[in-house]
Short mmCIF file of N, CA, C and O in Angstrom, two decimals:
data_model
loop_
_atom_site.label_atom_id
_atom_site.label_comp_id
_atom_site.label_asym_id
_atom_site.label_seq_id
_atom_site.Cartn_x
_atom_site.Cartn_y
_atom_site.Cartn_z
N ILE A 1 14.22 5.47 17.73
CA ILE A 1 13.33 5.30 18.34
C ILE A 1 12.68 6.64 18.21
O ILE A 1 11.32 6.51 17.58
N HIS A 2 13.01 7.76 18.18
CA HIS A 2 12.12 9.02 18.36
C HIS A 2 11.87 9.02 16.64
O HIS A 2 10.42 9.50 16.29
N SER A 3 12.37 8.68 15.85
CA SER A 3 12.24 9.11 14.10
C SER A 3 11.04 7.85 13.72
O SER A 3 10.14 7.60 13.02
N LEU A 4 11.21 6.97 14.64
CA LEU A 4 10.08 5.52 14.00
C LEU A 4 8.54 5.99 14.61
O LEU A 4 7.87 6.62 14.06
N GLU A 5 8.63 7.15 16.08
CA GLU A 5 7.62 7.47 16.56
C GLU A 5 7.18 8.69 15.57
O GLU A 5 6.07 8.67 15.00
N ASN A 6 7.93 9.67 15.06
CA ASN A 6 7.37 10.47 14.24
C ASN A 6 6.81 9.67 12.80
O ASN A 6 6.07 10.38 11.74
N ILE A 7 7.88 8.76 12.17
CA ILE A 7 7.14 7.94 11.37
C ILE A 7 5.60 7.57 11.38
O ILE A 7 4.83 7.79 10.13
N LYS A 8 5.38 7.13 12.35
CA LYS A 8 4.00 6.51 12.91
C LYS A 8 3.48 7.27 13.13
O LYS A 8 1.95 7.40 12.46
N GLU A 9 3.46 8.65 13.40
CA GLU A 9 2.31 9.57 13.72
C GLU A 9 1.99 10.06 12.37
O GLU A 9 0.96 10.32 12.01
N ILE A 10 2.99 10.07 11.17
CA ILE A 10 2.96 10.95 10.14
C ILE A 10 2.01 9.94 9.03
O ILE A 10 0.82 10.28 8.48
N ILE A 11 2.39 8.47 9.65
CA ILE A 11 1.00 6.99 8.66
C ILE A 11 -0.20 7.58 9.29
O ILE A 11 -0.98 7.86 8.58
N LEU A 12 -0.20 7.56 10.43
CA LEU A 12 -1.63 7.25 11.37
C LEU A 12 -2.64 8.94 10.95
O LEU A 12 -4.16 9.23 10.71
N LYS A 13 -1.68 10.13 10.83
CA LYS A 13 -2.23 11.04 10.49
C LYS A 13 -2.81 10.89 8.91
O LYS A 13 -4.03 11.38 8.04
N GLU A 14 -2.08 10.08 8.13
CA GLU A 14 -2.66 9.94 6.34
C GLU A 14 -3.67 9.41 6.70
O GLU A 14 -4.74 9.13 5.90
N VAL A 15 -3.97 8.32 7.34
CA VAL A 15 -4.77 7.36 7.38
C VAL A 15 -6.12 7.91 7.77
O VAL A 15 -6.91 7.53 7.35
N ASP A 16 -5.81 8.88 8.90
CA ASP A 16 -7.32 9.74 8.81
C ASP A 16 -7.94 10.97 8.11
O ASP A 16 -8.75 10.52 8.02
N GLN A 17 -6.22 11.11 7.29
CA GLN A 17 -7.17 11.88 6.35
C GLN A 17 -7.63 11.17 5.34
O GLN A 17 -8.58 11.35 4.51
N TYR A 18 -7.10 9.62 4.98
CA TYR A 18 -7.85 9.41 3.55
C TYR A 18 -9.47 8.67 4.26
O TYR A 18 -10.10 9.02 3.66
N ARG A 19 -9.64 8.72 5.73
CA ARG A 19 -10.81 8.02 6.29
C ARG A 19 -11.74 9.23 5.75
O ARG A 19 -13.05 9.38 5.68
N ALA A 20 -10.89 10.12 6.03
CA ALA A 20 -11.74 11.73 6.00
C ALA A 20 -12.63 12.53 4.72
O ALA A 20 -13.38 12.18 4.25
N LEU A 21 -11.73 11.47 4.15
CA LEU A 21 -11.74 11.70 2.14
C LEU A 21 -12.94 10.99 1.80
O LEU A 21 -14.02 11.34 1.08
N PHE A 22 -13.19 10.29 2.61
CA PHE A 22 -14.28 9.24 2.35
C PHE A 22 -15.67 9.20 2.76
O PHE A 22 -16.41 8.15 3.00
N GLU A 23 -15.56 9.99 4.14
CA GLU A 23 -16.48 10.09 4.84
C GLU A 23 -18.06 10.01 4.21
O GLU A 23 -18.10 10.91 3.35
N GLY A 24 -18.75 9.07 4.87
CA GLY A 24 -20.29 9.43 4.03
C GLY A 24 -20.58 7.94 3.03
O GLY A 24 -21.24 7.91 2.07
N ASN A 25 -19.26 7.51 2.66
CA ASN A 25 -19.19 6.50 1.47
C ASN A 25 -19.75 5.58 2.14
O ASN A 25 -19.49 5.29 3.25
N ASN A 26 -20.70 4.57 1.58
CA ASN A 26 -21.15 3.57 2.14
C ASN A 26 -20.71 1.92 1.41
O ASN A 26 -21.15 0.90 2.44
N GLU A 27 -19.62 1.85 1.54
CA GLU A 27 -18.89 1.07 1.33
C GLU A 27 -18.58 0.21 2.25
O GLU A 27 -18.00 0.91 3.21
N GLY A 28 -18.57 -1.21 2.68
CA GLY A 28 -18.24 -1.89 3.90
C GLY A 28 -17.15 -1.84 4.38
O GLY A 28 -16.84 -1.89 5.36
N PHE A 29 -16.51 -1.95 3.26
CA PHE A 29 -14.36 -1.81 3.66
C PHE A 29 -14.20 -0.33 4.84
O PHE A 29 -13.48 -0.12 5.68
N LEU A 30 -15.35 0.75 4.64
CA LEU A 30 -14.87 1.93 5.71
C LEU A 30 -16.30 1.83 6.53
O LEU A 30 -15.93 2.63 7.53
N THR A 31 -17.58 1.67 6.62
CA THR A 31 -18.53 1.49 7.30
C THR A 31 -18.38 0.39 8.46
O THR A 31 -18.76 0.83 9.79
N HIS A 32 -17.47 -0.55 8.07
CA HIS A 32 -17.01 -1.52 9.22
C HIS A 32 -15.62 -1.46 9.81
O HIS A 32 -14.98 -2.52 10.00
N TRP A 33 -15.26 -0.39 9.44
CA TRP A 33 -13.69 -0.05 9.76
C TRP A 33 -14.15 -0.50 11.54
O TRP A 33 -14.46 -0.62 12.32
N PRO A 34 -12.13 -1.26 11.81
CA PRO A 34 -12.14 -1.79 12.77
C PRO A 34 -11.90 -1.02 14.12
O PRO A 34 -11.64 0.25 13.89
N LYS A 35 -12.61 -1.29 15.13
CA LYS A 35 -12.44 -0.29 16.44
C LYS A 35 -10.95 0.08 17.24
O LYS A 35 -10.59 0.98 17.51
N LYS A 36 -10.41 -1.09 16.89
CA LYS A 36 -9.42 -1.53 17.21
C LYS A 36 -7.90 -2.01 16.59
O LYS A 36 -8.43 -2.61 15.77
N THR A 37 -7.02 -0.81 16.22
CA THR A 37 -6.17 -1.29 15.25
C THR A 37 -4.51 -1.25 15.58
O THR A 37 -4.49 -0.25 16.77
N ILE A 38 -3.76 -1.91 15.08
CA ILE A 38 -2.14 -1.50 15.09
C ILE A 38 -1.90 -1.05 14.24
O ILE A 38 -2.42 -1.67 12.49
N LEU A 39 -0.60 -0.67 13.70
CA LEU A 39 -0.15 -0.52 12.34
C LEU A 39 1.09 -1.16 12.09
O LEU A 39 1.87 -0.95 13.82
N LYS A 40 1.57 -2.06 11.30
CA LYS A 40 2.71 -3.21 11.31
C LYS A 40 3.53 -2.42 9.61
O LYS A 40 2.70 -2.15 9.03
N GLY A 41 4.87 -2.81 9.94
CA GLY A 41 5.26 -2.11 8.67
C GLY A 41 6.87 -2.51 8.72
O GLY A 41 6.87 -3.73 9.77
N TRP A 42 7.60 -2.76 7.23
CA TRP A 42 8.45 -3.59 7.02
C TRP A 42 9.00 -2.76 6.41
O TRP A 42 8.71 -1.90 5.29
N LEU A 43 9.80 -3.00 5.79
CA LEU A 43 10.99 -1.97 4.38
C LEU A 43 11.72 -3.38 3.30
O LEU A 43 11.92 -4.17 4.07
N VAL A 44 11.12 -2.91 2.28
CA VAL A 44 11.27 -3.65 1.54
C VAL A 44 12.31 -2.63 0.50
O VAL A 44 12.02 -1.45 -0.08
N GLU A 45 13.30 -3.63 -0.23
CA GLU A 45 14.39 -2.93 -1.63
C GLU A 45 14.60 -3.77 -2.59
O GLU A 45 14.39 -5.04 -2.39
N TYR A 46 14.08 -3.50 -3.53
CA TYR A 46 14.03 -3.67 -4.35
C TYR A 46 15.61 -3.34 -5.67
O TYR A 46 15.84 -2.13 -5.26
N ARG A 47 16.20 -4.23 -6.42
CA ARG A 47 17.54 -3.91 -7.28
C ARG A 47 17.43 -3.77 -8.58
O ARG A 47 16.12 -4.15 -8.74
N ASP A 48 17.94 -3.43 -9.36
CA ASP A 48 17.78 -3.79 -10.54
C ASP A 48 17.18 -4.98 -11.27
O ASP A 48 17.40 -6.26 -10.94
N GLY A 49 16.06 -4.66 -11.73
CA GLY A 49 15.06 -5.80 -12.51
C GLY A 49 13.95 -6.25 -11.35
O GLY A 49 13.67 -7.01 -11.65
N GLY A 50 14.22 -5.81 -10.15
CA GLY A 50 13.42 -5.75 -9.07
C GLY A 50 11.78 -6.00 -9.44
O GLY A 50 11.51 -4.70 -9.89
N SER A 51 10.86 -6.53 -8.55
CA SER A 51 9.60 -6.60 -8.64
C SER A 51 8.80 -7.54 -7.55
O SER A 51 9.56 -8.13 -6.84
N VAL A 52 7.57 -7.24 -7.24
CA VAL A 52 6.91 -8.16 -6.39
C VAL A 52 5.45 -8.56 -6.98
O VAL A 52 4.98 -7.75 -7.62
N ARG A 53 4.96 -9.41 -7.14
CA ARG A 53 4.28 -10.19 -7.65
C ARG A 53 3.15 -9.83 -6.78
O ARG A 53 3.11 -9.29 -5.78
N PRO A 54 1.49 -10.03 -7.62
CA PRO A 54 0.46 -9.31 -6.73
C PRO A 54 -0.05 -10.27 -5.79
O PRO A 54 0.35 -11.47 -5.94
N HIS A 55 -0.40 -9.63 -5.23
CA HIS A 55 -0.91 -10.17 -3.80
C HIS A 55 -1.84 -9.77 -2.84
O HIS A 55 -1.81 -8.15 -3.41
N ILE A 56 -2.45 -9.34 -1.98
CA ILE A 56 -2.97 -8.96 -0.83
C ILE A 56 -2.78 -9.39 0.33
O ILE A 56 -1.25 -10.13 0.16
N HIS A 57 -2.87 -8.21 1.27
CA HIS A 57 -2.84 -8.95 2.56
C HIS A 57 -4.19 -8.98 3.35
O HIS A 57 -4.52 -8.36 4.05
N ASP A 58 -4.19 -10.13 3.33
CA ASP A 58 -5.37 -10.82 4.10
C ASP A 58 -5.86 -10.54 5.77
O ASP A 58 -7.01 -10.72 6.28
N TYR A 59 -4.90 -10.15 6.44
CA TYR A 59 -4.74 -9.96 7.55
C TYR A 59 -4.90 -8.43 7.72
O TYR A 59 -5.03 -8.19 9.13
N GLY A 60 -4.75 -7.39 6.74
CA GLY A 60 -4.15 -6.07 7.13
C GLY A 60 -6.32 -5.52 6.86
O GLY A 60 -6.61 -6.54 6.07
N TRP A 61 -6.27 -4.19 6.87
CA TRP A 61 -7.55 -3.50 6.37
C TRP A 61 -6.92 -2.61 5.61
O TRP A 61 -7.89 -2.79 4.65
N LEU A 62 -5.89 -1.90 6.33
CA LEU A 62 -5.51 -0.88 5.20
C LEU A 62 -4.58 -1.34 4.96
O LEU A 62 -3.69 -1.41 5.72
N SER A 63 -3.73 -0.85 3.57
CA SER A 63 -2.04 -0.85 2.92
C SER A 63 -1.69 0.00 3.06
O SER A 63 -2.69 1.00 1.86
N GLY A 64 -0.32 0.17 3.10
CA GLY A 64 0.06 1.59 2.30
C GLY A 64 1.53 1.40 2.31
O GLY A 64 1.85 0.45 2.07
N SER A 65 2.27 2.68 1.54
CA SER A 65 3.85 2.42 1.53
C SER A 65 4.00 4.03 1.20
O SER A 65 3.72 4.60 0.60
N ILE A 66 5.05 3.74 1.86
CA ILE A 66 5.80 5.08 1.60
C ILE A 66 7.19 4.91 0.74
O ILE A 66 8.05 4.15 0.82
N TYR A 67 7.45 5.72 -0.40
CA TYR A 67 8.28 5.71 -1.34
C TYR A 67 9.40 6.68 -0.67
O TYR A 67 9.93 7.63 -1.15
N ILE A 68 10.62 5.55 -0.46
CA ILE A 68 11.76 6.48 -0.18
C ILE A 68 13.26 6.63 -0.69
O ILE A 68 13.59 7.56 -0.60
N ASN A 69 12.89 6.16 -1.79
CA ASN A 69 13.77 6.22 -2.93
C ASN A 69 13.28 4.96 -4.23
O ASN A 69 12.83 4.38 -4.19
N VAL A 70 12.69 6.46 -4.73
CA VAL A 70 12.64 5.63 -6.21
C VAL A 70 13.23 6.37 -7.28
O VAL A 70 13.00 6.88 -7.61
N PRO A 71 14.05 5.08 -8.05
CA PRO A 71 15.01 5.72 -9.30
C PRO A 71 14.62 6.11 -10.49
O PRO A 71 13.56 5.67 -10.53
N LYS A 72 15.13 7.12 -11.08
CA LYS A 72 14.78 7.36 -11.65
C LYS A 72 14.60 6.56 -13.18
O LYS A 72 15.77 5.90 -12.91
N THR A 73 13.86 6.42 -13.90
CA THR A 73 13.72 5.11 -15.03
C THR A 73 13.62 5.95 -16.54
O THR A 73 13.04 6.70 -16.76
N GLU A 74 14.32 5.10 -17.36
CA GLU A 74 13.64 5.48 -18.89
C GLU A 74 12.34 5.08 -19.76
O GLU A 74 12.06 5.66 -20.48
N LYS A 75 12.00 3.96 -19.05
CA LYS A 75 10.58 3.21 -19.75
C LYS A 75 9.56 3.67 -18.65
O LYS A 75 9.28 3.54 -17.81
N LYS A 76 8.49 3.54 -19.56
CA LYS A 76 7.21 4.18 -18.73
C LYS A 76 6.92 3.25 -17.47
O LYS A 76 6.81 1.95 -18.37
N ASN A 77 6.75 3.51 -16.56
CA ASN A 77 5.73 2.79 -15.98
C ASN A 77 6.89 1.44 -15.02
O ASN A 77 5.92 0.42 -14.10
N GLU A 78 7.80 1.92 -15.12
CA GLU A 78 8.75 0.86 -14.47
C GLU A 78 8.90 1.25 -12.52
O GLU A 78 8.77 2.64 -13.04
N GLY A 79 9.08 0.53 -12.09
CA GLY A 79 9.45 0.66 -10.63
C GLY A 79 7.70 1.37 -10.13
O GLY A 79 7.80 1.76 -8.72
N SER A 80 6.94 1.07 -10.81
CA SER A 80 5.38 1.27 -10.55
C SER A 80 4.38 0.77 -9.59
O SER A 80 4.91 -0.12 -9.35
N LEU A 81 3.55 1.66 -8.94
CA LEU A 81 2.43 0.47 -7.86
C LEU A 81 1.41 0.14 -9.19
O LEU A 81 0.94 1.23 -9.44
N PHE A 82 1.01 -1.60 -9.14
CA PHE A 82 0.18 -1.38 -10.12
C PHE A 82 -0.69 -2.27 -8.81
O PHE A 82 -0.81 -2.97 -8.07
N VAL A 83 -2.35 -1.86 -8.86
CA VAL A 83 -3.40 -2.55 -8.18
C VAL A 83 -4.20 -2.37 -8.88
O VAL A 83 -4.73 -2.03 -10.27
N SER A 84 -5.30 -3.92 -9.22
CA SER A 84 -5.89 -4.52 -9.75
C SER A 84 -7.11 -4.89 -8.71
O SER A 84 -6.73 -5.54 -7.43
N MET A 85 -8.28 -5.03 -8.99
CA MET A 85 -9.37 -5.94 -8.48
C MET A 85 -9.18 -7.50 -8.51
O MET A 85 -9.76 -8.44 -7.73
N ARG A 86 -8.36 -7.81 -9.40
CA ARG A 86 -7.93 -9.58 -9.71
C ARG A 86 -6.25 -9.64 -9.18
O ARG A 86 -5.80 -8.96 -9.62
N GLU A 87 -6.18 -11.14 -9.32
CA GLU A 87 -4.39 -11.39 -9.63
C GLU A 87 -3.80 -11.56 -10.69
O GLU A 87 -4.15 -11.93 -11.10
N GLN A 88 -3.57 -10.54 -11.19
CA GLN A 88 -2.91 -10.63 -12.44
C GLN A 88 -1.27 -9.84 -12.23
O GLN A 88 -1.11 -8.65 -11.54
N ASP A 89 -0.32 -10.11 -13.01
CA ASP A 89 0.22 -9.04 -13.11
C ASP A 89 0.67 -7.42 -13.97
O ASP A 89 -0.69 -7.85 -14.87
N TYR A 90 0.88 -6.90 -13.99
CA TYR A 90 0.96 -6.10 -14.91
C TYR A 90 2.02 -6.16 -16.43
O TYR A 90 2.63 -7.03 -16.57
N GLU A 91 0.84 -5.54 -17.29
CA GLU A 91 0.79 -6.03 -18.61
C GLU A 91 1.08 -4.00 -19.29
O GLU A 91 -0.20 -4.24 -19.24
N ALA A 92 2.02 -4.08 -20.20
CA ALA A 92 1.44 -3.02 -20.44
C ALA A 92 0.42 -2.32 -21.73
O ALA A 92 0.04 -1.37 -21.51
N ASP A 93 0.18 -3.69 -22.45
CA ASP A 93 -0.84 -3.13 -23.20
C ASP A 93 -2.44 -3.60 -22.32
O ASP A 93 -3.27 -3.54 -23.19
N SER A 94 -2.74 -3.84 -21.53
CA SER A 94 -4.01 -4.32 -20.67
C SER A 94 -4.80 -3.14 -20.86
O SER A 94 -4.49 -1.88 -21.11
N THR A 95 -5.85 -3.47 -20.80
CA THR A 95 -6.87 -2.48 -21.51
C THR A 95 -7.71 -2.95 -20.32
O THR A 95 -9.43 -2.29 -20.02
N ALA A 96 -7.99 -3.90 -19.05
CA ALA A 96 -8.82 -3.92 -17.91
C ALA A 96 -9.34 -2.31 -17.77
O ALA A 96 -8.32 -1.39 -17.59
N HIS A 97 -10.58 -2.47 -17.04
CA HIS A 97 -10.62 -1.24 -16.46
C HIS A 97 -10.92 -1.32 -14.92
O HIS A 97 -11.22 -0.08 -14.36
N GLN A 98 -10.71 -2.53 -14.42
CA GLN A 98 -10.40 -2.71 -13.17
C GLN A 98 -9.30 -2.59 -12.54
O GLN A 98 -8.32 -3.51 -11.33
N GLU A 99 -8.49 -1.72 -13.07
CA GLU A 99 -7.28 -2.03 -12.54
C GLU A 99 -6.53 -0.93 -13.13
O GLU A 99 -6.81 0.07 -13.63
N THR A 100 -5.30 -0.24 -11.84
CA THR A 100 -4.50 1.41 -12.31
C THR A 100 -3.41 1.30 -12.04
O THR A 100 -2.47 0.23 -11.11
N ILE A 101 -2.55 1.77 -12.54
CA ILE A 101 -1.01 1.71 -12.22
C ILE A 101 -1.13 3.34 -12.05
O ILE A 101 -1.15 4.22 -12.52
N LEU A 102 -0.14 3.61 -10.97
CA LEU A 102 0.31 4.67 -10.20
C LEU A 102 1.90 4.85 -9.94
O LEU A 102 3.14 4.08 -9.91
N ASN A 103 2.28 5.90 -11.10
CA ASN A 103 3.94 6.32 -11.25
C ASN A 103 3.95 6.97 -10.16
O ASN A 103 3.93 7.86 -9.56
N VAL A 104 4.98 6.02 -9.18
CA VAL A 104 4.82 7.04 -7.37
C VAL A 104 6.58 8.02 -8.05
O VAL A 104 7.52 7.08 -9.13
N ALA A 105 6.85 8.33 -6.91
CA ALA A 105 8.54 8.73 -6.62
C ALA A 105 8.88 9.01 -5.09
O ALA A 105 7.74 9.04 -4.38
N THR A 106 9.68 9.74 -4.96
CA THR A 106 10.45 9.33 -3.49
C THR A 106 9.82 10.30 -3.14
O THR A 106 9.65 11.68 -3.47
N GLY A 107 9.66 10.08 -2.20
CA GLY A 107 8.77 11.17 -0.98
C GLY A 107 6.68 10.96 -1.05
O GLY A 107 6.52 11.09 -0.12
N ASP A 108 6.49 10.06 -1.85
CA ASP A 108 4.93 9.65 -2.14
C ASP A 108 4.53 8.45 -0.76
O ASP A 108 5.10 7.53 -0.47
N ILE A 109 3.22 8.72 -0.78
CA ILE A 109 2.36 7.80 0.39
C ILE A 109 1.17 7.16 -0.53
O ILE A 109 0.78 8.19 -1.00
N CYS A 110 1.03 5.96 -0.08
CA CYS A 110 -0.25 5.70 -1.26
C CYS A 110 -0.97 4.54 -0.01
O CYS A 110 -0.31 3.96 0.35
N LEU A 111 -2.04 4.68 0.12
CA LEU A 111 -2.95 3.96 0.80
C LEU A 111 -4.10 3.25 -0.02
O LEU A 111 -4.45 4.01 -0.87
N PHE A 112 -4.84 2.13 0.35
CA PHE A 112 -5.66 1.39 -0.01
C PHE A 112 -5.92 0.04 0.59
O PHE A 112 -5.15 -0.58 1.37
N PRO A 113 -6.85 -0.22 -0.33
CA PRO A 113 -7.58 -1.52 1.23
C PRO A 113 -6.51 -2.62 0.81
O PRO A 113 -6.52 -2.61 -0.35
N ALA A 114 -6.52 -3.35 1.84
CA ALA A 114 -5.28 -4.47 1.64
C ALA A 114 -5.67 -5.61 1.23
O ALA A 114 -4.94 -6.51 0.92
N SER A 115 -7.30 -5.89 0.72
CA SER A 115 -7.96 -6.57 0.23
C SER A 115 -7.74 -6.51 -1.60
O SER A 115 -8.24 -7.06 -1.90
N LEU A 116 -7.25 -5.67 -1.57
CA LEU A 116 -6.69 -4.97 -3.44
C LEU A 116 -5.67 -5.60 -3.85
O LEU A 116 -4.46 -5.31 -2.92
N TYR A 117 -5.84 -6.21 -4.55
CA TYR A 117 -4.81 -6.96 -5.17
C TYR A 117 -2.93 -5.98 -5.95
O TYR A 117 -3.78 -5.10 -6.07
N HIS A 118 -2.08 -5.73 -5.41
CA HIS A 118 -1.00 -4.83 -5.98
C HIS A 118 0.33 -5.88 -6.21
O HIS A 118 0.32 -6.86 -5.24
N CYS A 119 1.24 -5.00 -6.93
CA CYS A 119 2.80 -5.58 -7.21
C CYS A 119 3.37 -3.77 -7.53
O CYS A 119 2.98 -2.96 -7.81
N SER A 120 4.94 -4.19 -7.90
CA SER A 120 5.34 -3.72 -8.43
C SER A 120 5.76 -4.02 -9.48
O SER A 120 6.10 -5.11 -10.17
N THR A 121 5.68 -2.56 -10.40
CA THR A 121 6.41 -3.22 -12.01
C THR A 121 7.95 -3.54 -11.51
O THR A 121 8.97 -2.53 -11.08
N PRO A 122 8.21 -4.38 -12.47
CA PRO A 122 10.43 -4.40 -13.00
C PRO A 122 10.93 -2.80 -13.37
O PRO A 122 9.89 -2.13 -14.01
N PHE A 123 12.02 -2.59 -12.77
CA PHE A 123 12.71 -1.31 -13.04
C PHE A 123 14.02 -1.90 -13.33
O PHE A 123 14.61 -2.83 -13.39
N ALA A 124 14.71 -0.93 -14.35
CA ALA A 124 15.84 -1.07 -14.51
C ALA A 124 16.99 0.20 -13.74
O ALA A 124 16.46 1.32 -13.98
N SER A 125 17.63 0.24 -12.89
CA SER A 125 18.37 1.33 -12.42
C SER A 125 19.56 0.30 -11.56
O SER A 125 19.10 -0.58 -11.10
N GLU A 126 21.04 1.29 -11.77
CA GLU A 126 21.52 0.92 -10.75
C GLU A 126 21.50 1.25 -9.12
O GLU A 126 21.58 0.86 -8.42
N GLU A 127 20.44 2.29 -8.87
CA GLU A 127 20.16 2.42 -7.49
C GLU A 127 19.40 1.13 -7.08
O GLU A 127 18.34 0.74 -7.93
N SER A 128 19.16 1.45 -5.63
CA SER A 128 17.97 0.43 -5.26
C SER A 128 16.13 1.37 -5.08
O SER A 128 16.34 2.78 -4.62
N ARG A 129 15.43 1.00 -5.28
CA ARG A 129 14.28 1.37 -5.15
C ARG A 129 13.65 0.52 -3.72
O ARG A 129 13.70 -0.18 -3.06
N VAL A 130 13.64 1.88 -2.35
CA VAL A 130 13.41 1.37 -1.11
C VAL A 130 11.92 1.91 -0.89
O VAL A 130 11.51 2.72 -0.85
N VAL A 131 11.02 1.18 -0.51
CA VAL A 131 10.03 1.31 0.11
C VAL A 131 9.17 0.78 1.48
O VAL A 131 9.89 -0.58 2.10
N LEU A 132 8.99 1.89 2.41
CA LEU A 132 8.42 1.55 3.78
C LEU A 132 6.88 0.88 3.37
O LEU A 132 6.41 1.51 2.81
N ALA A 133 6.62 -0.27 3.58
CA ALA A 133 5.27 -0.63 3.53
C ALA A 133 4.84 -0.97 4.83
O ALA A 133 5.37 -0.91 5.72
N PHE A 134 3.53 -1.37 5.20
CA PHE A 134 2.46 -1.25 5.75
C PHE A 134 1.58 -1.40 6.01
O PHE A 134 0.66 -1.47 5.06
N ASP A 135 -0.13 -1.79 7.39
CA ASP A 135 -0.63 -2.51 7.30
C ASP A 135 -1.18 -2.02 8.37
O ASP A 135 -1.12 -2.18 9.54
N ILE A 136 -2.67 -1.02 8.11
CA ILE A 136 -3.36 -1.25 9.45
C ILE A 136 -4.65 -2.56 9.50
O ILE A 136 -4.80 -2.75 8.85
N VAL A 137 -3.99 -2.96 10.68
CA VAL A 137 -4.53 -4.48 11.31
C VAL A 137 -5.55 -3.71 12.21
O VAL A 137 -4.88 -3.52 13.32
N PRO A 138 -6.63 -4.98 11.94
CA PRO A 138 -7.47 -4.87 13.12
C PRO A 138 -7.17 -5.75 14.22
O PRO A 138 -6.04 -6.55 13.94
N ILE A 139 -7.46 -5.15 15.52
CA ILE A 139 -6.76 -6.19 16.96
C ILE A 139 -8.37 -6.71 17.21
O ILE A 139 -9.38 -5.80 17.64
N GLU A 140 -8.81 -7.65 17.28
CA GLU A 140 -9.89 -8.62 17.79
C GLU A 140 -10.18 -8.37 19.14
O GLU A 140 -9.17 -8.25 20.05
N GLU A 141 -11.23 -7.97 19.75
CA GLU A 141 -11.69 -7.72 21.17
C GLU A 141 -11.74 -8.48 21.81
O GLU A 141 -12.57 -9.83 21.31
N LYS A 142 -11.54 -8.78 22.53
CA LYS A 142 -12.17 -9.97 23.81
C LYS A 142 -13.77 -9.49 24.32
O LYS A 142 -13.40 -8.64 25.12
N ILE A 143 -14.16 -10.85 24.55
CA ILE A 143 -15.46 -10.56 24.87
C ILE A 143 -15.16 -11.45 26.29
O ILE A 143 -14.99 -11.72 26.07
N GLU A 144 -16.10 -10.67 27.65
CA GLU A 144 -15.62 -11.01 28.53
C GLU A 144 -17.06 -12.01 28.88
O GLU A 144 -18.12 -11.36 28.54
N VAL A 145 -16.79 -13.00 29.46
CA VAL A 145 -18.05 -13.98 29.41
C VAL A 145 -17.97 -13.70 31.21
O VAL A 145 -17.71 -14.27 31.92
#
């Protein structure tokens, strides 16, 4: 339990730094940040050839991932994080302007709006790819009448 609290503290500190980085930005995602939130997280393990299809987290505000183990691969962009403004799979020869491939490594943390489509690219390795995924989720405040 103690180590879970440490991980939670690390994540929340990173979220604070993320918000500070964009302080003064007028994007609604940042200016309408919820007053109350909770942190929800889960572990994801992929094996040889594994990947995740493009998706968003419609209940979250900010999504993130901590890369616990990212196997070394032979090919460019294998096991990477792919983000896009639209629901699409990663294509190695894509020339779209509203997408980004992030070559992640063990120990990295990535934060992005939960409304951003994201997926992981397939990889070939005997090792597992292990990720702690999480969301900052708004809590609705009850209005006393």
